[in-house]
mmCIF file of C-alpha atoms in Angstrom:
data_model
loop_
_atom_site.group_PDB
_atom_site.id
_atom_site.type_symbol
_atom_site.label_atom_id
_atom_site.label_comp_id
_atom_site.label_asym_id
_atom_site.label_seq_id
_atom_site.Cartn_x
_atom_site.Cartn_y
_atom_site.Cartn_z
ATOM 1 C CA MET T 1 -28.433 12.242 7.500
ATOM 2 C CA LEU T 2 -24.830 13.393 7.126
ATOM 3 C CA LYS T 3 -23.798 14.568 3.683
ATOM 4 C CA LEU T 4 -20.355 13.380 2.672
ATOM 5 C CA GLY T 5 -17.714 14.226 0.125
ATOM 6 C CA ILE T 6 -15.477 11.246 -0.724
ATOM 7 C CA LEU T 7 -11.921 11.413 -2.031
ATOM 8 C CA CYS T 8 -10.834 7.953 -3.161
ATOM 9 C CA SER T 9 -8.686 6.028 -5.605
ATOM 10 C CA GLY T 10 -8.077 2.468 -6.740
ATOM 11 C CA HIS T 11 -9.828 -0.775 -5.880
ATOM 12 C CA LEU T 12 -9.741 -0.124 -2.140
ATOM 13 C CA GLY T 13 -11.335 3.275 -2.668
ATOM 14 C CA TYR T 14 -14.035 1.734 -4.849
ATOM 15 C CA VAL T 15 -14.848 -1.021 -2.325
ATOM 16 C CA ILE T 16 -15.241 1.420 0.562
ATOM 17 C CA LEU T 17 -17.159 3.968 -1.525
ATOM 18 C CA SER T 18 -19.652 1.275 -2.528
ATOM 19 C CA LYS T 19 -20.287 0.561 1.164
ATOM 20 C CA ILE T 20 -20.595 4.219 2.144
ATOM 21 C CA VAL T 21 -23.306 5.035 -0.403
ATOM 22 C CA SER T 22 -25.609 2.402 1.102
ATOM 23 C CA ASP T 23 -25.697 4.292 4.419
ATOM 24 C CA TYR T 24 -24.956 7.938 3.671
ATOM 25 C CA LYS T 25 -25.663 10.676 1.160
ATOM 26 C CA VAL T 26 -22.597 11.310 -1.000
ATOM 27 C CA SER T 27 -22.621 14.786 -2.546
ATOM 28 C CA PHE T 28 -19.496 14.362 -4.672
ATOM 29 C CA VAL T 29 -16.454 12.179 -5.301
ATOM 30 C CA LEU T 30 -12.929 13.250 -6.207
ATOM 31 C CA THR T 31 -10.732 10.596 -7.799
ATOM 32 C CA ASP T 32 -7.805 10.213 -10.192
ATOM 33 C CA SER T 33 -8.158 9.715 -13.929
ATOM 34 C CA ASN T 34 -7.074 6.056 -13.813
ATOM 35 C CA SER T 35 -9.500 4.798 -11.159
ATOM 36 C CA ASP T 36 -11.941 3.324 -13.658
ATOM 37 C CA SER T 37 -13.968 1.347 -11.103
ATOM 38 C CA VAL T 38 -14.584 4.479 -9.009
ATOM 39 C CA ILE T 39 -15.492 6.545 -12.064
ATOM 40 C CA LYS T 40 -17.899 3.927 -13.428
ATOM 41 C CA PHE T 41 -19.546 3.481 -10.034
ATOM 42 C CA THR T 42 -20.131 7.216 -9.535
ATOM 43 C CA GLU T 43 -21.555 7.561 -13.016
ATOM 44 C CA ASN T 44 -23.920 4.622 -12.452
ATOM 45 C CA CYS T 45 -25.039 6.138 -9.147
ATOM 46 C CA LYS T 46 -25.266 9.624 -10.682
ATOM 47 C CA ILE T 47 -22.838 11.063 -8.114
ATOM 48 C CA PRO T 48 -20.956 14.156 -9.324
ATOM 49 C CA VAL T 49 -17.319 13.153 -9.855
ATOM 50 C CA PHE T 50 -14.148 15.150 -10.432
ATOM 51 C CA LYS T 51 -11.354 13.232 -12.164
ATOM 52 C CA GLY T 52 -7.696 14.279 -12.071
ATOM 53 C CA ASN T 53 -5.333 16.529 -10.131
ATOM 54 C CA PRO T 54 -7.334 18.561 -7.585
ATOM 55 C CA ARG T 55 -4.748 21.267 -6.944
ATOM 56 C CA LYS T 56 -4.705 24.974 -7.841
ATOM 57 C CA GLY T 57 -8.434 25.283 -7.248
ATOM 58 C CA ARG T 58 -9.475 22.793 -9.921
ATOM 59 C CA ALA T 59 -11.366 20.473 -7.567
ATOM 60 C CA TYR T 60 -12.529 23.280 -5.295
ATOM 61 C CA ASN T 61 -14.258 24.997 -8.221
ATOM 62 C CA PHE T 62 -16.072 21.704 -8.774
ATOM 63 C CA ILE T 63 -17.226 21.288 -5.148
ATOM 64 C CA LYS T 64 -17.602 24.866 -3.879
ATOM 65 C CA ASP T 65 -21.381 24.913 -4.411
ATOM 66 C CA LYS T 66 -21.899 21.406 -3.007
ATOM 67 C CA TYR T 67 -22.745 21.246 0.693
ATOM 68 C CA VAL T 68 -21.115 18.524 2.799
ATOM 69 C CA ASP T 69 -20.803 17.928 6.514
ATOM 70 C CA VAL T 70 -17.704 15.736 6.274
ATOM 71 C CA ILE T 71 -15.011 14.980 3.720
ATOM 72 C CA ILE T 72 -13.393 11.530 3.902
ATOM 73 C CA SER T 73 -10.205 10.599 2.057
ATOM 74 C CA ILE T 74 -9.731 6.887 1.297
ATOM 75 C CA ASN T 75 -6.619 5.716 -0.546
ATOM 76 C CA TYR T 76 -6.653 9.029 -2.455
ATOM 77 C CA LEU T 77 -3.582 9.639 -4.605
ATOM 78 C CA PHE T 78 -3.232 13.376 -4.009
ATOM 79 C CA LEU T 79 -2.364 15.654 -1.134
ATOM 80 C CA ILE T 80 -5.168 18.189 -0.903
ATOM 81 C CA GLU T 81 -5.008 21.927 -0.369
ATOM 82 C CA ASN T 82 -6.625 24.085 2.273
ATOM 83 C CA ASP T 83 -9.604 25.121 0.132
ATOM 84 C CA ILE T 84 -10.864 21.512 0.171
ATOM 85 C CA ILE T 85 -9.805 20.792 3.772
ATOM 86 C CA THR T 86 -11.894 23.692 5.080
ATOM 87 C CA HIS T 87 -14.896 23.121 2.798
ATOM 88 C CA PRO T 88 -16.957 20.703 4.948
ATOM 89 C CA LYS T 89 -19.097 22.061 7.790
ATOM 90 C CA LEU T 90 -17.698 19.683 10.436
ATOM 91 C CA LEU T 91 -14.348 18.167 9.469
ATOM 92 C CA ALA T 92 -12.178 16.456 6.871
ATOM 93 C CA PHE T 93 -10.452 13.208 7.783
ATOM 94 C CA ASN T 94 -8.331 10.571 6.120
ATOM 95 C CA ILE T 95 -7.998 6.826 6.615
ATOM 96 C CA HIS T 96 -4.301 5.995 6.419
ATOM 97 C CA GLY T 97 -2.996 2.439 6.114
ATOM 98 C CA SER T 98 -0.674 2.429 9.124
ATOM 99 C CA LEU T 99 -0.623 3.011 12.846
ATOM 100 C CA LEU T 100 0.422 6.633 12.738
ATOM 101 C CA PRO T 101 2.769 8.312 13.398
ATOM 102 C CA LYS T 102 4.734 5.346 12.024
ATOM 103 C CA TYR T 103 4.750 4.692 8.284
ATOM 104 C CA ARG T 104 3.537 7.991 6.968
ATOM 105 C CA GLY T 105 3.571 8.201 3.170
ATOM 106 C CA ARG T 106 2.749 5.772 0.386
ATOM 107 C CA THR T 107 2.109 1.988 0.484
ATOM 108 C CA PRO T 108 2.707 1.774 4.250
ATOM 109 C CA HIS T 109 1.484 -1.833 4.490
ATOM 110 C CA VAL T 110 4.118 -2.918 1.955
ATOM 111 C CA TRP T 111 6.878 -1.193 3.912
ATOM 112 C CA ALA T 112 5.605 -2.737 7.162
ATOM 113 C CA ILE T 113 5.974 -6.249 5.703
ATOM 114 C CA ILE T 114 9.395 -5.454 4.256
ATOM 115 C CA ASN T 115 10.554 -4.279 7.671
ATOM 116 C CA GLY T 116 9.338 -7.427 9.393
ATOM 117 C CA GLU T 117 6.559 -5.821 11.424
ATOM 118 C CA LYS T 118 4.116 -8.144 13.188
ATOM 119 C CA LYS T 119 1.232 -5.702 12.969
ATOM 120 C CA ALA T 120 -0.026 -3.034 10.629
ATOM 121 C CA GLY T 121 -3.187 -1.023 11.000
ATOM 122 C CA ILE T 122 -5.283 1.903 9.918
ATOM 123 C CA THR T 123 -5.655 5.369 11.371
ATOM 124 C CA ALA T 124 -8.465 7.885 11.084
ATOM 125 C CA HIS T 125 -6.870 11.314 11.352
ATOM 126 C CA LEU T 126 -7.675 14.912 10.595
ATOM 127 C CA ILE T 127 -6.413 16.164 7.249
ATOM 128 C CA ASP T 128 -4.006 19.076 7.540
ATOM 129 C CA SER T 129 -1.437 20.636 5.239
ATOM 130 C CA GLY T 130 1.156 17.936 5.942
ATOM 131 C CA CYS T 131 1.496 14.333 4.781
ATOM 132 C CA ASP T 132 -0.371 12.117 7.272
ATOM 133 C CA THR T 133 0.459 14.507 10.124
ATOM 134 C CA GLY T 134 -3.024 15.460 11.367
ATOM 135 C CA LYS T 135 -4.420 14.700 14.808
ATOM 136 C CA ILE T 136 -5.450 11.078 15.384
ATOM 137 C CA ILE T 137 -9.156 10.301 15.830
ATOM 138 C CA ASN T 138 -9.060 6.511 16.126
ATOM 139 C CA GLN T 139 -7.005 3.475 15.101
ATOM 140 C CA THR T 140 -7.501 -0.220 14.318
ATOM 141 C CA GLU T 141 -4.690 -2.774 14.540
ATOM 142 C CA VAL T 142 -4.330 -5.372 11.766
ATOM 143 C CA PRO T 143 -2.012 -8.355 12.419
ATOM 144 C CA ILE T 144 0.619 -9.318 9.850
ATOM 145 C CA GLY T 145 0.970 -13.105 9.591
ATOM 146 C CA ASP T 146 4.190 -14.846 8.564
ATOM 147 C CA ASP T 147 2.761 -15.600 5.131
ATOM 148 C CA ASP T 148 0.849 -12.372 4.538
ATOM 149 C CA THR T 149 1.579 -10.479 1.349
ATOM 150 C CA GLY T 150 0.945 -6.872 0.434
ATOM 151 C CA ALA T 151 -2.218 -7.973 -1.348
ATOM 152 C CA SER T 152 -3.518 -10.048 1.572
ATOM 153 C CA ILE T 153 -3.010 -7.174 4.020
ATOM 154 C CA LEU T 154 -4.925 -4.916 1.649
ATOM 155 C CA LYS T 155 -7.791 -7.432 1.688
ATOM 156 C CA LYS T 156 -7.803 -7.187 5.481
ATOM 157 C CA TYR T 157 -7.962 -3.408 5.107
ATOM 158 C CA GLU T 158 -11.034 -3.770 2.899
ATOM 159 C CA THR T 159 -12.899 -5.203 5.888
ATOM 160 C CA ALA T 160 -11.395 -2.799 8.459
ATOM 161 C CA TYR T 161 -11.802 0.586 6.737
ATOM 162 C CA TYR T 162 -15.558 0.924 6.764
ATOM 163 C CA PRO T 163 -16.135 -0.019 10.424
ATOM 164 C CA LEU T 164 -13.580 2.635 11.396
ATOM 165 C CA ILE T 165 -15.293 5.213 9.181
ATOM 166 C CA LYS T 166 -18.674 4.369 10.728
ATOM 167 C CA LYS T 167 -17.176 4.647 14.209
ATOM 168 C CA VAL T 168 -15.970 8.174 13.439
ATOM 169 C CA LEU T 169 -19.225 9.269 11.795
ATOM 170 C CA SER T 170 -21.464 7.821 14.501
ATOM 171 C CA ASN T 171 -19.620 9.907 17.092
ATOM 172 C CA ILE T 172 -19.068 12.956 14.892
ATOM 173 C CA TYR T 173 -20.216 15.530 17.470
ATOM 174 C CA ASN T 174 -18.222 14.042 20.365
ATOM 175 C CA LEU T 175 -14.843 13.234 18.841
ATOM 176 C CA SER T 176 -11.560 13.662 20.667
ATOM 177 C CA PHE T 177 -8.279 14.274 18.900
ATOM 178 C CA LYS T 178 -4.754 13.205 19.800
ATOM 179 C CA GLU T 179 -1.606 14.933 18.603
ATOM 180 C CA GLN T 180 0.854 12.655 16.824
ATOM 181 C CA ASP T 181 4.147 12.029 18.625
ATOM 182 C CA GLU T 182 6.700 13.411 16.193
ATOM 183 C CA SER T 183 9.527 11.584 17.974
ATOM 184 C CA GLN T 184 7.953 8.300 16.831
ATOM 185 C CA ALA T 185 7.218 9.384 13.267
ATOM 186 C CA THR T 186 8.630 7.541 10.272
ATOM 187 C CA TYR T 187 8.066 8.271 6.583
ATOM 188 C CA PHE T 188 8.325 6.015 3.551
ATOM 189 C CA GLY T 189 8.021 7.241 -0.010
ATOM 190 C CA LYS T 190 6.214 6.105 -3.115
ATOM 191 C CA ARG T 191 7.253 2.780 -4.632
ATOM 192 C CA THR T 192 7.367 1.960 -8.342
ATOM 193 C CA PRO T 193 7.765 -1.438 -10.054
ATOM 194 C CA ASN T 194 11.434 -0.620 -10.679
ATOM 195 C CA ASP T 195 12.055 -0.432 -6.930
ATOM 196 C CA GLY T 196 11.539 -4.168 -6.473
ATOM 197 C CA GLU T 197 15.026 -5.431 -7.310
ATOM 198 C CA ILE T 198 16.474 -7.946 -4.835
ATOM 199 C CA ASN T 199 19.906 -7.370 -3.327
ATOM 200 C CA TRP T 200 21.283 -10.846 -2.648
ATOM 201 C CA ASN T 201 23.649 -9.407 -0.024
ATOM 202 C CA TRP T 202 20.635 -8.903 2.245
ATOM 203 C CA THR T 203 19.747 -11.472 4.897
ATOM 204 C CA ARG T 204 17.418 -14.220 3.814
ATOM 205 C CA GLU T 205 14.795 -12.974 6.291
ATOM 206 C CA TYR T 206 14.811 -9.529 4.700
ATOM 207 C CA ILE T 207 14.694 -10.986 1.178
ATOM 208 C CA ARG T 208 11.715 -13.171 2.092
ATOM 209 C CA ASN T 209 9.854 -10.144 3.480
ATOM 210 C CA TRP T 210 10.827 -8.143 0.390
ATOM 211 C CA VAL T 211 9.405 -10.842 -1.884
ATOM 212 C CA ARG T 212 6.098 -11.423 -0.070
ATOM 213 C CA ALA T 213 5.431 -7.711 0.358
ATOM 214 C CA GLN T 214 5.416 -7.295 -3.434
ATOM 215 C CA ALA T 215 4.053 -10.680 -4.539
ATOM 216 C CA TYR T 216 1.386 -11.146 -7.219
ATOM 217 C CA PRO T 217 -0.845 -9.337 -8.064
ATOM 218 C CA TYR T 218 1.653 -6.592 -7.205
ATOM 219 C CA PRO T 219 4.468 -5.981 -9.741
ATOM 220 C CA GLY T 220 6.778 -8.297 -7.797
ATOM 221 C CA ALA T 221 10.307 -8.511 -6.436
ATOM 222 C CA PHE T 222 12.791 -9.335 -9.161
ATOM 223 C CA THR T 223 16.346 -10.176 -10.109
ATOM 224 C CA TYR T 224 18.212 -10.842 -13.359
ATOM 225 C CA TYR T 225 19.533 -14.032 -14.904
ATOM 226 C CA ASP T 226 20.754 -14.827 -18.401
ATOM 227 C CA ASN T 227 19.691 -11.364 -19.580
ATOM 228 C CA LYS T 228 16.153 -11.960 -18.301
ATOM 229 C CA LYS T 229 14.194 -10.227 -15.584
ATOM 230 C CA ILE T 230 13.099 -12.909 -13.114
ATOM 231 C CA ILE T 231 10.030 -11.970 -11.051
ATOM 232 C CA ILE T 232 9.853 -13.934 -7.800
ATOM 233 C CA ASP T 233 6.569 -14.238 -5.875
ATOM 234 C CA GLU T 234 7.439 -16.713 -3.124
ATOM 235 C CA VAL T 235 10.568 -17.966 -1.385
ATOM 236 C CA SER T 236 11.164 -20.125 1.688
ATOM 237 C CA PHE T 237 14.089 -20.925 3.939
ATOM 238 C CA SER T 238 16.193 -23.895 2.892
ATOM 239 C CA ASP T 239 18.393 -26.151 5.062
ATOM 240 C CA GLU T 240 20.911 -26.424 2.230
ATOM 241 C CA LYS T 241 24.415 -25.720 3.565
ATOM 242 C CA ILE T 242 26.308 -22.658 2.379
ATOM 243 C CA ASN T 243 30.001 -21.782 2.566
ATOM 244 C CA ASP T 244 32.228 -18.729 2.217
ATOM 245 C CA SER T 245 33.456 -19.756 -1.224
ATOM 246 C CA GLN T 246 29.971 -19.207 -2.640
ATOM 247 C CA SER T 247 28.810 -15.769 -3.771
ATOM 248 C CA ASN T 248 25.605 -14.199 -2.505
ATOM 249 C CA GLY T 249 22.999 -14.853 -5.183
ATOM 250 C CA GLU T 250 24.780 -17.998 -6.371
ATOM 251 C CA LEU T 251 22.608 -20.914 -7.506
ATOM 252 C CA ILE T 252 23.797 -23.727 -5.245
ATOM 253 C CA LYS T 253 21.164 -26.236 -6.362
ATOM 254 C CA VAL T 254 18.907 -26.348 -9.428
ATOM 255 C CA ASN T 255 17.574 -29.888 -9.731
ATOM 256 C CA ARG T 256 13.975 -30.094 -8.474
ATOM 257 C CA ASN T 257 14.242 -26.833 -6.536
ATOM 258 C CA VAL T 258 16.268 -23.723 -7.209
ATOM 259 C CA ILE T 259 18.287 -22.877 -4.092
ATOM 260 C CA VAL T 260 20.064 -19.514 -3.799
ATOM 261 C CA LYS T 261 22.834 -18.510 -1.393
ATOM 262 C CA THR T 262 22.289 -15.355 0.671
ATOM 263 C CA LYS T 263 24.276 -13.551 3.347
ATOM 264 C CA ASN T 264 23.167 -15.826 6.173
ATOM 265 C CA GLY T 265 21.647 -18.937 4.631
ATOM 266 C CA ALA T 266 19.906 -20.429 1.630
ATOM 267 C CA LEU T 267 16.541 -19.592 0.059
ATOM 268 C CA LYS T 268 14.367 -21.775 -2.138
ATOM 269 C CA LEU T 269 12.579 -20.104 -5.048
ATOM 270 C CA ASP T 270 9.038 -21.441 -4.734
ATOM 271 C CA LYS T 271 7.162 -19.305 -7.264
ATOM 272 C CA ILE T 272 8.494 -17.294 -10.187
ATOM 273 C CA ARG T 273 6.615 -15.667 -13.066
ATOM 274 C CA THR T 274 9.303 -15.848 -15.743
ATOM 275 C CA GLU T 275 8.795 -18.770 -18.125
ATOM 276 C CA ASN T 276 11.337 -20.860 -20.037
ATOM 277 C CA CYS T 277 14.232 -19.993 -17.768
ATOM 278 C CA LYS T 278 16.860 -22.730 -17.414
ATOM 279 C CA PHE T 279 18.993 -22.229 -14.329
ATOM 280 C CA THR T 280 22.547 -23.558 -14.095
ATOM 281 C CA GLN T 281 24.213 -24.447 -10.806
ATOM 282 C CA GLY T 282 27.116 -22.151 -9.973
ATOM 283 C CA ASN T 283 25.740 -19.144 -11.859
ATOM 284 C CA THR T 284 24.772 -16.018 -9.948
ATOM 285 C CA LEU T 285 21.615 -13.938 -9.865
ATOM 286 C CA GLY T 286 21.876 -10.168 -10.001
ATOM 287 C CA ASN T 287 22.871 -7.148 -12.001
ATOM 288 C CA GLU T 288 25.906 -8.796 -13.586
ATOM 289 C CA ASN T 289 23.465 -10.834 -15.699
ATOM 290 C CA ARG T 290 21.788 -7.768 -17.180
ATOM 291 C CA ARG T 291 22.989 -6.262 -20.459
#
């Protein structure tokens, strides 16, 4: 049986780790200090676990005496250094949440929704010294529906990751590798909750994608009104007429439904998290309401 080292973080990392241990021997796990579900699981299973930043030899000193055939990185928060990459007997590979070489970097499924993509996917690729730049082993496409959110795509990934991992491991001695086409590469950086502010000068299509990509349980897209941060989880297109005298972000209707003017049409605010907010027709959403 193959012996594995697993690098994983967050709920997705925990879900896939819990599947792996039922089929394979896991010699160690590396995770971050905040991934409580991963840490608790490893402790319950008596799997050696390293918590925290792996760099500058810290994690390597933990694993150097632990034999593994393969290292697999799953939603791991850190780039890893060469001492870990070269540690396994056979190879080290990562499962990345996009169809590489597009959407290298962090939260690629969120960026794919924001950009209006119709498909996302996952890629098994060799780990090298770059960020998601290693040779491709295999890929799985995951469709993005019109109403998918960042969270719903991640749920799809929960079912797609392990079959791809098993496909790689079952063919471990006969793998082929494909260089990534650098001319097609795109990179998107880390997102924080403060990056979710809506620009009402965007098109309504882009705003809708922006909102659903970050909808609950993610931190959420947001705007400001009456000195309050308004978190918006769902919007839909409205047939309400707009005109050039109205400002982008202006509340053009507030009875029953809140309708907002955008660059190219109106949007209805279907779900917001902020309570006790009384909207007034003619007022405008945006930074001018923040003090």
